[in-house]
PDB file of C-alpha atoms in Angstrom:
ATOM      1  CA  MET A 240     165.226  23.309  47.386  1.00 56.00           C
ATOM      2  CA  ASN A 241     162.685  23.568  44.382  1.00 68.00           C
ATOM      3  CA  ILE A 242     165.191  25.744  42.547  1.00 80.00           C
ATOM      4  CA  GLU A 243     162.323  27.097  39.700  1.00 79.00           C
ATOM      5  CA  MET A 244     160.511  28.263  42.874  1.00 77.00           C
ATOM      6  CA  TRP A 245     163.731  29.969  44.251  1.00 86.00           C
ATOM      7  CA  ILE A 246     164.395  31.530  40.617  1.00 89.00           C
ATOM      8  CA  ARG A 247     160.651  32.895  41.148  1.00 85.00           C
ATOM      9  CA  ALA A 248     161.457  34.219  44.622  1.00 86.00           C
ATOM     10  CA  LEU A 249     164.239  36.403  43.058  1.00 90.00           C
ATOM     11  CA  LYS A 250     162.939  37.853  40.944  1.00 90.00           C
ATOM     12  CA  ALA A 251     159.896  38.785  42.770  1.00 87.00           C
ATOM     13  CA  ALA A 252     162.330  40.307  45.274  1.00 88.00           C
ATOM     14  CA  ARG A 253     163.855  42.315  42.388  1.00 90.00           C
ATOM     15  CA  ALA A 254     160.783  43.699  41.208  1.00 88.00           C
ATOM     16  CA  SER A 255     159.403  44.659  43.985  1.00 83.00           C
ATOM     17  CA  ALA A 256     163.067  46.498  45.007  1.00 88.00           C
ATOM     18  CA  GLU A 257     162.777  48.247  41.642  1.00 89.00           C
ATOM     19  CA  VAL A 258     165.892  46.507  40.513  1.00 93.00           C
ATOM     20  CA  SER A 259     167.008  45.144  37.100  1.00 93.00           C
ATOM     21  CA  GLN A 260     169.193  42.124  36.174  1.00 93.00           C
ATOM     22  CA  GLU A 261     171.648  44.342  35.609  1.00 94.00           C
ATOM     23  CA  GLY A 262     171.232  46.731  38.245  1.00 94.00           C
ATOM     24  CA  LEU A 263     171.646  43.729  40.889  1.00 95.00           C
ATOM     25  CA  ALA A 264     174.851  42.699  38.895  1.00 93.00           C
ATOM     26  CA  GLY A 265     176.392  45.779  39.692  1.00 92.00           C
ATOM     27  CA  LEU A 266     174.773  45.653  43.412  1.00 94.00           C
ATOM     28  CA  ILE A 267     176.462  42.655  43.703  1.00 93.00           C
ATOM     29  CA  LYS A 268     179.519  42.854  41.875  1.00 87.00           C
ATOM     30  CA  TRP A 269     178.491  39.497  39.460  1.00 87.00           C
ATOM     31  CA  SER A 270     178.278  39.717  35.917  1.00 87.00           C
ATOM     32  CA  PRO A 271     174.752  40.306  34.184  1.00 90.00           C
ATOM     33  CA  SER A 272     175.835  37.289  32.110  1.00 89.00           C
ATOM     34  CA  THR A 273     175.873  35.354  35.712  1.00 87.00           C
ATOM     35  CA  VAL A 274     172.529  37.016  36.811  1.00 92.00           C
ATOM     36  CA  ALA A 275     170.699  35.948  33.708  1.00 92.00           C
ATOM     37  CA  ALA A 276     172.182  32.469  33.539  1.00 89.00           C
ATOM     38  CA  ILE A 277     170.638  31.785  36.899  1.00 92.00           C
ATOM     39  CA  GLU A 278     167.393  33.561  36.557  1.00 92.00           C
ATOM     40  CA  THR A 279     167.033  31.470  33.237  1.00 90.00           C
ATOM     41  CA  GLY A 280     167.768  28.013  35.069  1.00 86.00           C
ATOM     42  CA  ARG A 281     170.724  27.818  33.462  1.00 84.00           C
ATOM     43  CA  ARG A 282     173.069  28.160  36.088  1.00 85.00           C
ATOM     44  CA  ARG A 283     172.639  26.719  39.563  1.00 84.00           C
ATOM     45  CA  PRO A 284     172.930  29.601  42.015  1.00 87.00           C
ATOM     46  CA  THR A 285     175.242  29.480  44.786  1.00 84.00           C
ATOM     47  CA  LEU A 286     174.818  30.426  48.842  1.00 83.00           C
ATOM     48  CA  GLU A 287     177.293  33.169  48.051  1.00 84.00           C
ATOM     49  CA  PHE A 288     174.996  34.888  45.169  1.00 90.00           C
ATOM     50  CA  ALA A 289     172.016  34.120  47.465  1.00 89.00           C
ATOM     51  CA  VAL A 290     173.864  36.322  50.495  1.00 89.00           C
ATOM     52  CA  ALA A 291     174.671  38.720  48.502  1.00 91.00           C
ATOM     53  CA  ALA A 292     171.492  39.324  46.601  1.00 93.00           C
ATOM     54  CA  ASP A 293     169.884  39.419  50.174  1.00 91.00           C
ATOM     55  CA  GLN A 294     171.959  42.370  51.102  1.00 90.00           C
ATOM     56  CA  ALA A 295     171.429  44.069  47.998  1.00 93.00           C
ATOM     57  CA  LEU A 296     167.575  43.733  47.687  1.00 92.00           C
ATOM     58  CA  GLY A 297     166.946  44.116  51.312  1.00 89.00           C
ATOM     59  CA  THR A 298     164.904  40.559  51.677  1.00 86.00           C
ATOM     60  CA  GLY A 299     166.428  39.923  55.149  1.00 80.00           C
ATOM     61  CA  GLY A 300     168.151  36.607  54.523  1.00 82.00           C
ATOM     62  CA  LEU A 301     164.925  35.466  52.287  1.00 83.00           C
ATOM     63  CA  LEU A 302     166.708  34.038  49.238  1.00 87.00           C
ATOM     64  CA  ALA A 303     169.685  32.213  51.303  1.00 84.00           C
ATOM     65  CA  GLY A 304     167.453  30.797  54.037  1.00 80.00           C
ATOM     66  CA  LEU A 305     165.703  28.902  50.851  1.00 80.00           C
ATOM     67  CA  LEU A 306     168.764  27.876  48.847  1.00 79.00           C
ATOM     68  CA  ARG A 307     170.000  26.077  51.964  1.00 71.00           C
ATOM     69  CA  LYS A 308     169.135  22.313  52.405  1.00 55.00           C
ATOM     70  CA  PRO A 309     165.517  22.218  54.597  1.00 51.00           C
ATOM     71  CA  GLU A 310     167.283  19.492  57.171  1.00 44.00           C
ATOM     72  CA  GLY A 311     166.532  20.464  60.726  1.00 45.00           C
ATOM     73  CA  ASP A 312     164.315  23.743  59.186  1.00 49.00           C
ATOM     74  CA  ARG A 313     161.151  24.194  61.278  1.00 52.00           C
ATOM     75  CA  SER A 314     158.808  24.385  58.146  1.00 56.00           C
ATOM     76  CA  PRO A 315     158.025  21.717  55.650  1.00 57.00           C
ATOM     77  CA  THR A 316     160.188  21.943  52.774  1.00 57.00           C
ATOM     78  CA  TRP A 317     156.756  22.559  50.467  1.00 58.00           C
ATOM     79  CA  PHE A 318     156.323  25.552  52.558  1.00 68.00           C
ATOM     80  CA  LEU A 319     159.790  27.506  52.395  1.00 65.00           C
ATOM     81  CA  PRO A 320     159.312  29.137  48.883  1.00 71.00           C
ATOM     82  CA  TRP A 321     155.655  30.085  49.903  1.00 80.00           C
ATOM     83  CA  GLN A 322     157.228  31.602  53.029  1.00 78.00           C
ATOM     84  CA  GLY A 323     159.069  34.040  50.959  1.00 77.00           C
ATOM     85  CA  TYR A 324     155.950  34.657  48.420  1.00 83.00           C
ATOM     86  CA  GLU A 325     153.936  35.360  51.469  1.00 87.00           C
ATOM     87  CA  GLN A 326     156.560  38.143  52.652  1.00 83.00           C
ATOM     88  CA  GLN A 327     156.792  39.579  48.868  1.00 85.00           C
ATOM     89  CA  ALA A 328     153.300  39.925  48.008  1.00 91.00           C
ATOM     90  CA  ILE A 329     151.668  42.852  47.799  1.00 94.00           C
ATOM     91  CA  ARG A 330     148.412  41.237  48.208  1.00 97.00           C
ATOM     92  CA  LEU A 331     146.967  38.238  49.787  1.00 98.00           C
ATOM     93  CA  ARG A 332     143.591  36.956  49.562  1.00 98.00           C
ATOM     94  CA  ASN A 333     142.437  33.812  51.923  1.00 97.00           C
ATOM     95  CA  PHE A 334     139.588  31.517  51.983  1.00 97.00           C
ATOM     96  CA  GLU A 335     138.931  29.192  54.920  1.00 95.00           C
ATOM     97  CA  PRO A 336     136.057  26.847  55.425  1.00 92.00           C
ATOM     98  CA  CYS A 337     136.730  25.208  58.588  1.00 90.00           C
ATOM     99  CA  LEU A 338     139.586  27.094  60.801  1.00 94.00           C
ATOM    100  CA  ILE A 339     140.676  30.294  61.572  1.00 97.00           C
ATOM    101  CA  PRO A 340     143.850  31.495  58.624  1.00 96.00           C
ATOM    102  CA  GLY A 341     147.121  31.142  60.343  1.00 94.00           C
ATOM    103  CA  LEU A 342     147.703  34.602  59.639  1.00 96.00           C
ATOM    104  CA  LEU A 343     144.997  35.582  61.996  1.00 97.00           C
ATOM    105  CA  GLN A 344     145.525  32.721  64.719  1.00 96.00           C
ATOM    106  CA  THR A 345     146.367  33.497  68.446  1.00 96.00           C
ATOM    107  CA  GLU A 346     148.987  31.146  69.270  1.00 95.00           C
ATOM    108  CA  GLU A 347     146.572  29.008  72.085  1.00 96.00           C
ATOM    109  CA  TYR A 348     144.432  28.589  68.928  1.00 97.00           C
ATOM    110  CA  ALA A 349     147.302  27.639  66.351  1.00 94.00           C
ATOM    111  CA  ARG A 350     148.811  25.212  69.381  1.00 93.00           C
ATOM    112  CA  ALA A 351     145.453  23.603  69.753  1.00 94.00           C
ATOM    113  CA  ILE A 352     145.242  22.746  65.838  1.00 91.00           C
ATOM    114  CA  VAL A 353     148.601  21.657  65.590  1.00 89.00           C
ATOM    115  CA  SER A 354     148.465  19.349  68.549  1.00 89.00           C
ATOM    116  CA  ALA A 355     145.253  17.842  67.694  1.00 84.00           C
ATOM    117  CA  GLY A 356     144.815  13.969  67.264  1.00 80.00           C
ATOM    118  CA  GLY A 357     148.550  13.669  68.613  1.00 80.00           C
ATOM    119  CA  VAL A 358     150.066  13.619  65.603  1.00 75.00           C
ATOM    120  CA  HIS A 359     153.063  16.012  66.183  1.00 74.00           C
ATOM    121  CA  ARG A 360     155.945  15.484  68.877  1.00 78.00           C
ATOM    122  CA  LEU A 361     155.485  18.523  71.788  1.00 82.00           C
ATOM    123  CA  ASP A 362     159.080  20.028  70.298  1.00 79.00           C
ATOM    124  CA  ARG A 363     157.584  19.715  66.499  1.00 79.00           C
ATOM    125  CA  VAL A 364     154.224  21.361  67.546  1.00 82.00           C
ATOM    126  CA  GLU A 365     156.631  24.286  69.316  1.00 85.00           C
ATOM    127  CA  GLN A 366     158.680  24.327  65.807  1.00 81.00           C
ATOM    128  CA  VAL A 367     155.634  24.574  63.871  1.00 82.00           C
ATOM    129  CA  LEU A 368     154.011  27.698  66.295  1.00 87.00           C
ATOM    130  CA  ALA A 369     157.010  29.384  65.791  1.00 85.00           C
ATOM    131  CA  VAL A 370     156.840  29.501  62.317  1.00 82.00           C
ATOM    132  CA  ARG A 371     153.647  30.630  62.551  1.00 87.00           C
ATOM    133  CA  MET A 372     153.882  33.651  64.835  1.00 89.00           C
ATOM    134  CA  SER A 373     156.518  34.739  62.849  1.00 86.00           C
ATOM    135  CA  ARG A 374     154.840  34.827  59.543  1.00 88.00           C
ATOM    136  CA  GLN A 375     152.263  36.994  61.357  1.00 91.00           C
ATOM    137  CA  ASP A 376     154.824  40.014  61.555  1.00 90.00           C
ATOM    138  CA  LEU A 377     153.826  41.223  58.009  1.00 90.00           C
ATOM    139  CA  LEU A 378     150.597  42.197  59.062  1.00 93.00           C
ATOM    140  CA  ARG A 379     152.282  44.938  61.164  1.00 89.00           C
ATOM    141  CA  ARG A 380     155.387  45.687  59.276  1.00 88.00           C
ATOM    142  CA  ALA A 381     155.837  49.318  57.778  1.00 87.00           C
ATOM    143  CA  GLU A 382     154.705  48.444  53.721  1.00 89.00           C
ATOM    144  CA  PRO A 383     152.446  45.212  54.446  1.00 92.00           C
ATOM    145  CA  PRO A 384     149.959  43.550  51.828  1.00 95.00           C
ATOM    146  CA  ASP A 385     146.438  44.220  51.226  1.00 97.00           C
ATOM    147  CA  CYS A 386     145.033  41.348  53.300  1.00 98.00           C
ATOM    148  CA  VAL A 387     141.620  40.114  52.473  1.00 98.00           C
ATOM    149  CA  PHE A 388     140.227  36.874  54.228  1.00 98.00           C
ATOM    150  CA  VAL A 389     136.966  35.266  54.058  1.00 98.00           C
ATOM    151  CA  ILE A 390     135.892  32.759  56.768  1.00 97.00           C
ATOM    152  CA  ASP A 391     133.109  30.134  57.089  1.00 96.00           C
ATOM    153  CA  GLU A 392     131.132  30.892  59.682  1.00 97.00           C
ATOM    154  CA  SER A 393     131.606  27.158  60.649  1.00 95.00           C
ATOM    155  CA  ALA A 394     135.373  27.954  61.655  1.00 96.00           C
ATOM    156  CA  LEU A 395     133.794  31.077  64.216  1.00 97.00           C
ATOM    157  CA  ARG A 396     131.597  28.763  66.167  1.00 96.00           C
ATOM    158  CA  ARG A 397     133.919  25.269  66.571  1.00 95.00           C
ATOM    159  CA  PRO A 398     135.296  25.923  70.203  1.00 95.00           C
ATOM    160  CA  VAL A 399     138.908  24.990  68.890  1.00 96.00           C
ATOM    161  CA  GLY A 400     141.006  24.892  72.333  1.00 95.00           C
ATOM    162  CA  GLY A 401     137.964  25.115  73.931  1.00 95.00           C
ATOM    163  CA  PRO A 402     135.272  28.258  75.070  1.00 95.00           C
ATOM    164  CA  ALA A 403     137.921  30.769  76.770  1.00 96.00           C
ATOM    165  CA  VAL A 404     140.604  29.899  73.721  1.00 96.00           C
ATOM    166  CA  MET A 405     138.052  30.429  71.256  1.00 97.00           C
ATOM    167  CA  ASP A 406     136.761  33.539  73.104  1.00 97.00           C
ATOM    168  CA  ARG A 407     140.182  35.159  73.003  1.00 97.00           C
ATOM    169  CA  GLN A 408     140.569  34.079  69.198  1.00 97.00           C
ATOM    170  CA  LEU A 409     137.387  35.909  68.415  1.00 97.00           C
ATOM    171  CA  GLY A 410     138.614  39.025  69.964  1.00 97.00           C
ATOM    172  CA  HIS A 411     142.317  38.817  67.994  1.00 97.00           C
ATOM    173  CA  LEU A 412     140.004  38.520  64.897  1.00 98.00           C
ATOM    174  CA  LEU A 413     138.446  41.777  65.946  1.00 97.00           C
ATOM    175  CA  GLU A 414     141.740  43.891  66.636  1.00 97.00           C
ATOM    176  CA  ALA A 415     143.258  42.717  63.506  1.00 97.00           C
ATOM    177  CA  ALA A 416     140.022  43.580  61.597  1.00 97.00           C
ATOM    178  CA  GLU A 417     141.136  47.215  62.335  1.00 96.00           C
ATOM    179  CA  LEU A 418     144.169  47.267  60.892  1.00 96.00           C
ATOM    180  CA  PRO A 419     143.881  49.315  57.644  1.00 95.00           C
ATOM    181  CA  GLN A 420     145.032  46.590  55.144  1.00 96.00           C
ATOM    182  CA  VAL A 421     142.968  43.788  56.313  1.00 97.00           C
ATOM    183  CA  ARG A 422     139.591  43.169  55.194  1.00 98.00           C
ATOM    184  CA  LEU A 423     137.488  40.306  57.010  1.00 98.00           C
ATOM    185  CA  HIS A 424     134.445  38.748  55.844  1.00 98.00           C
ATOM    186  CA  VAL A 425     132.543  35.908  57.169  1.00 98.00           C
ATOM    187  CA  LEU A 426     130.696  33.252  54.852  1.00 97.00           C
ATOM    188  CA  PRO A 427     127.184  32.635  56.709  1.00 96.00           C
ATOM    189  CA  LEU A 428     126.032  28.863  57.204  1.00 95.00           C
ATOM    190  CA  GLU A 429     122.628  29.675  55.573  1.00 95.00           C
ATOM    191  CA  VAL A 430     124.814  30.096  52.377  1.00 94.00           C
ATOM    192  CA  GLY A 431     124.616  26.482  52.193  1.00 89.00           C
ATOM    193  CA  ALA A 432     126.607  24.401  49.767  1.00 91.00           C
ATOM    194  CA  HIS A 433     129.177  26.781  47.975  1.00 92.00           C
ATOM    195  CA  ILE A 434     131.769  26.030  45.202  1.00 89.00           C
ATOM    196  CA  SER A 435     135.094  25.714  47.304  1.00 89.00           C
ATOM    197  CA  MET A 436     133.431  23.090  50.158  1.00 86.00           C
ATOM    198  CA  GLY A 437     136.694  20.657  49.296  1.00 80.00           C
ATOM    199  CA  GLY A 438     139.178  23.319  50.888  1.00 87.00           C
ATOM    200  CA  GLY A 439     140.848  26.254  52.013  1.00 92.00           C
ATOM    201  CA  PHE A 440     143.460  28.542  49.003  1.00 95.00           C
ATOM    202  CA  VAL A 441     145.363  31.558  49.165  1.00 96.00           C
ATOM    203  CA  LEU A 442     145.620  33.739  46.266  1.00 97.00           C
ATOM    204  CA  ALA A 443     148.997  35.741  45.916  1.00 95.00           C
ATOM    205  CA  GLU A 444     149.588  38.984  43.937  1.00 94.00           C
ATOM    206  CA  LEU A 445     153.370  39.446  43.626  1.00 89.00           C
ATOM    207  CA  PRO A 446     155.447  42.404  42.547  1.00 86.00           C
ATOM    208  CA  GLY A 447     155.408  42.731  38.530  1.00 83.00           C
ATOM    209  CA  ASN A 448     151.809  41.177  38.380  1.00 85.00           C
ATOM    210  CA  GLU A 449     152.914  37.860  39.211  1.00 86.00           C
ATOM    211  CA  HIS A 450     149.957  35.703  41.034  1.00 91.00           C
ATOM    212  CA  LEU A 451     150.990  32.220  42.943  1.00 91.00           C
ATOM    213  CA  LEU A 452     148.156  29.915  44.455  1.00 93.00           C
ATOM    214  CA  CYS A 453     148.684  28.095  47.386  1.00 92.00           C
ATOM    215  CA  LEU A 454     146.299  25.099  48.065  1.00 89.00           C
ATOM    216  CA  ASP A 455     145.760  23.279  50.921  1.00 78.00           C
ATOM    217  CA  ASN A 456     145.300  19.425  51.492  1.00 71.00           C
ATOM    218  CA  ALA A 457     145.167  17.224  54.388  1.00 64.00           C
ATOM    219  CA  ALA A 458     148.768  15.807  53.925  1.00 61.00           C
ATOM    220  CA  ARG A 459     151.039  18.945  52.430  1.00 66.00           C
ATOM    221  CA  GLY A 460     149.997  22.029  50.541  1.00 73.00           C
ATOM    222  CA  GLN A 461     150.805  22.857  47.161  1.00 83.00           C
ATOM    223  CA  ILE A 462     152.094  25.566  45.120  1.00 84.00           C
ATOM    224  CA  ALA A 463     150.978  26.604  41.753  1.00 85.00           C
ATOM    225  CA  ASP A 464     151.497  29.211  38.635  1.00 84.00           C
ATOM    226  CA  HIS A 465     149.665  27.429  36.591  1.00 86.00           C
ATOM    227  CA  PRO A 466     147.593  30.390  34.467  1.00 90.00           C
ATOM    228  CA  GLU A 467     144.417  28.055  34.154  1.00 92.00           C
ATOM    229  CA  TRP A 468     144.557  27.481  37.886  1.00 92.00           C
ATOM    230  CA  ILE A 469     144.636  30.918  39.072  1.00 94.00           C
ATOM    231  CA  SER A 470     141.595  31.790  36.369  1.00 95.00           C
ATOM    232  CA  LEU A 471     139.696  29.162  38.386  1.00 95.00           C
ATOM    233  CA  MET A 472     140.540  30.014  41.398  1.00 95.00           C
ATOM    234  CA  VAL A 473     140.078  33.848  40.912  1.00 96.00           C
ATOM    235  CA  ARG A 474     136.346  32.913  39.952  1.00 96.00           C
ATOM    236  CA  LYS A 475     135.667  31.262  43.212  1.00 96.00           C
ATOM    237  CA  TRP A 476     136.920  33.956  45.286  1.00 97.00           C
ATOM    238  CA  GLU A 477     134.582  36.198  43.421  1.00 97.00           C
ATOM    239  CA  SER A 478     131.972  33.917  44.246  1.00 96.00           C
ATOM    240  CA  LEU A 479     132.676  33.125  47.325  1.00 96.00           C
ATOM    241  CA  LEU A 480     133.032  37.107  48.308  1.00 96.00           C
ATOM    242  CA  GLY A 481     129.888  37.587  47.149  1.00 96.00           C
ATOM    243  CA  GLU A 482     127.883  35.484  49.082  1.00 96.00           C
ATOM    244  CA  ALA A 483     129.921  36.571  51.997  1.00 97.00           C
ATOM    245  CA  LEU A 484     128.604  39.567  54.762  1.00 98.00           C
ATOM    246  CA  SER A 485     129.925  42.724  54.263  1.00 98.00           C
ATOM    247  CA  GLU A 486     132.865  43.762  55.974  1.00 97.00           C
ATOM    248  CA  ARG A 487     130.370  45.728  59.002  1.00 97.00           C
ATOM    249  CA  ALA A 488     127.504  42.577  59.134  1.00 98.00           C
ATOM    250  CA  SER A 489     130.794  40.352  59.443  1.00 98.00           C
ATOM    251  CA  LEU A 490     132.494  42.189  62.340  1.00 97.00           C
ATOM    252  CA  ASP A 491     128.801  42.411  64.157  1.00 97.00           C
ATOM    253  CA  LEU A 492     128.257  38.773  64.048  1.00 97.00           C
ATOM    254  CA  LEU A 493     131.758  38.403  65.609  1.00 97.00           C
ATOM    255  CA  HIS A 494     130.865  40.557  68.373  1.00 97.00           C
ATOM    256  CA  LYS A 495     127.877  38.773  68.677  1.00 96.00           C
ATOM    257  CA  LEU A 496     129.821  35.204  68.863  1.00 96.00           C
ATOM    258  CA  LYS A 497     132.349  36.775  71.772  1.00 94.00           C
ATOM    259  CA  VAL A 498     131.253  35.834  75.077  1.00 88.00           C
ATOM    260  CA  THR A 499     133.539  38.423  76.948  1.00 86.00           C
ATOM    261  CA  PRO A 500     133.442  41.769  76.173  1.00 76.00           C
TER     262      PRO A 500
END
C-alpha cells in the first residue's frame, strides 16, 4: 500500500466529515500527537487505527481496506487508492476517447471489454466486473458527487459485445443521464483531431479543495496530484468540453444511435 496515498485518503475523509485532527483523536481515543504523526508520515498507521478511523468518519471500512495487503484483492494494487478517492469525491470529470466510462457501463458491456483478447482468466474477469459494478453505487447514493462525462462519438458507434449489447448500453446511458447529478456530453467525430487523443482521464475534486488525476494507459493507470499536471488536464478538459455537443444534442444523438425504443 502506498502510505502517502493512504494519508491523503484519511485527510479527505476527515475533510468530508468536517472533523479536525484533534476531533478525530477524541473520537477514536488516540492522542492528537499520534494522529498528527500518522498524517505527516512520521508514524505508520496500524490496522487498529484504520478501523477506528473508519468507524469515526463513516467511511465504511475504506481506510482499513486500503491498508490491508493487496494479496487476493479483486482490484489492481494501483487502483485501490483511487476507489477511495472516487467514493469521497464531490465532483468527477471524466473523458473517454474509445469506450464508455466504467461508472456508466452495463455488466454485459463491461464483460465484453474485460474479456477481449482472452488476456484474463474467467475468474479474474468476474473479479474485475464485481469491482466495476460496485463502484457504480456512488451514482445513486444519498449524496452523490457531481459527475460530468465527455465521451467520444466513436465509443458510441463501436459495437462492443455485439449490436444487442451495445443497444442496451446506449439505453443505460440515457437512463444515467436522467440522474440529476450526471451530465453527459458527446465529442462528435466531426471535431477531428482533439487535445486528448492519447487517452482518457478523470479529474476528481475532493473535500478541502484537493484535486487528483487518474490517467489511463494500456498497462495500468496512474494517480497524480502534481499541480502542473492538474492544471494541464483542466485546460484539456475545458477544451474538450468546449468542442463537445450540448447535453440536449448529446442525448438526441444517443436516441438516434439506439435501435430499439
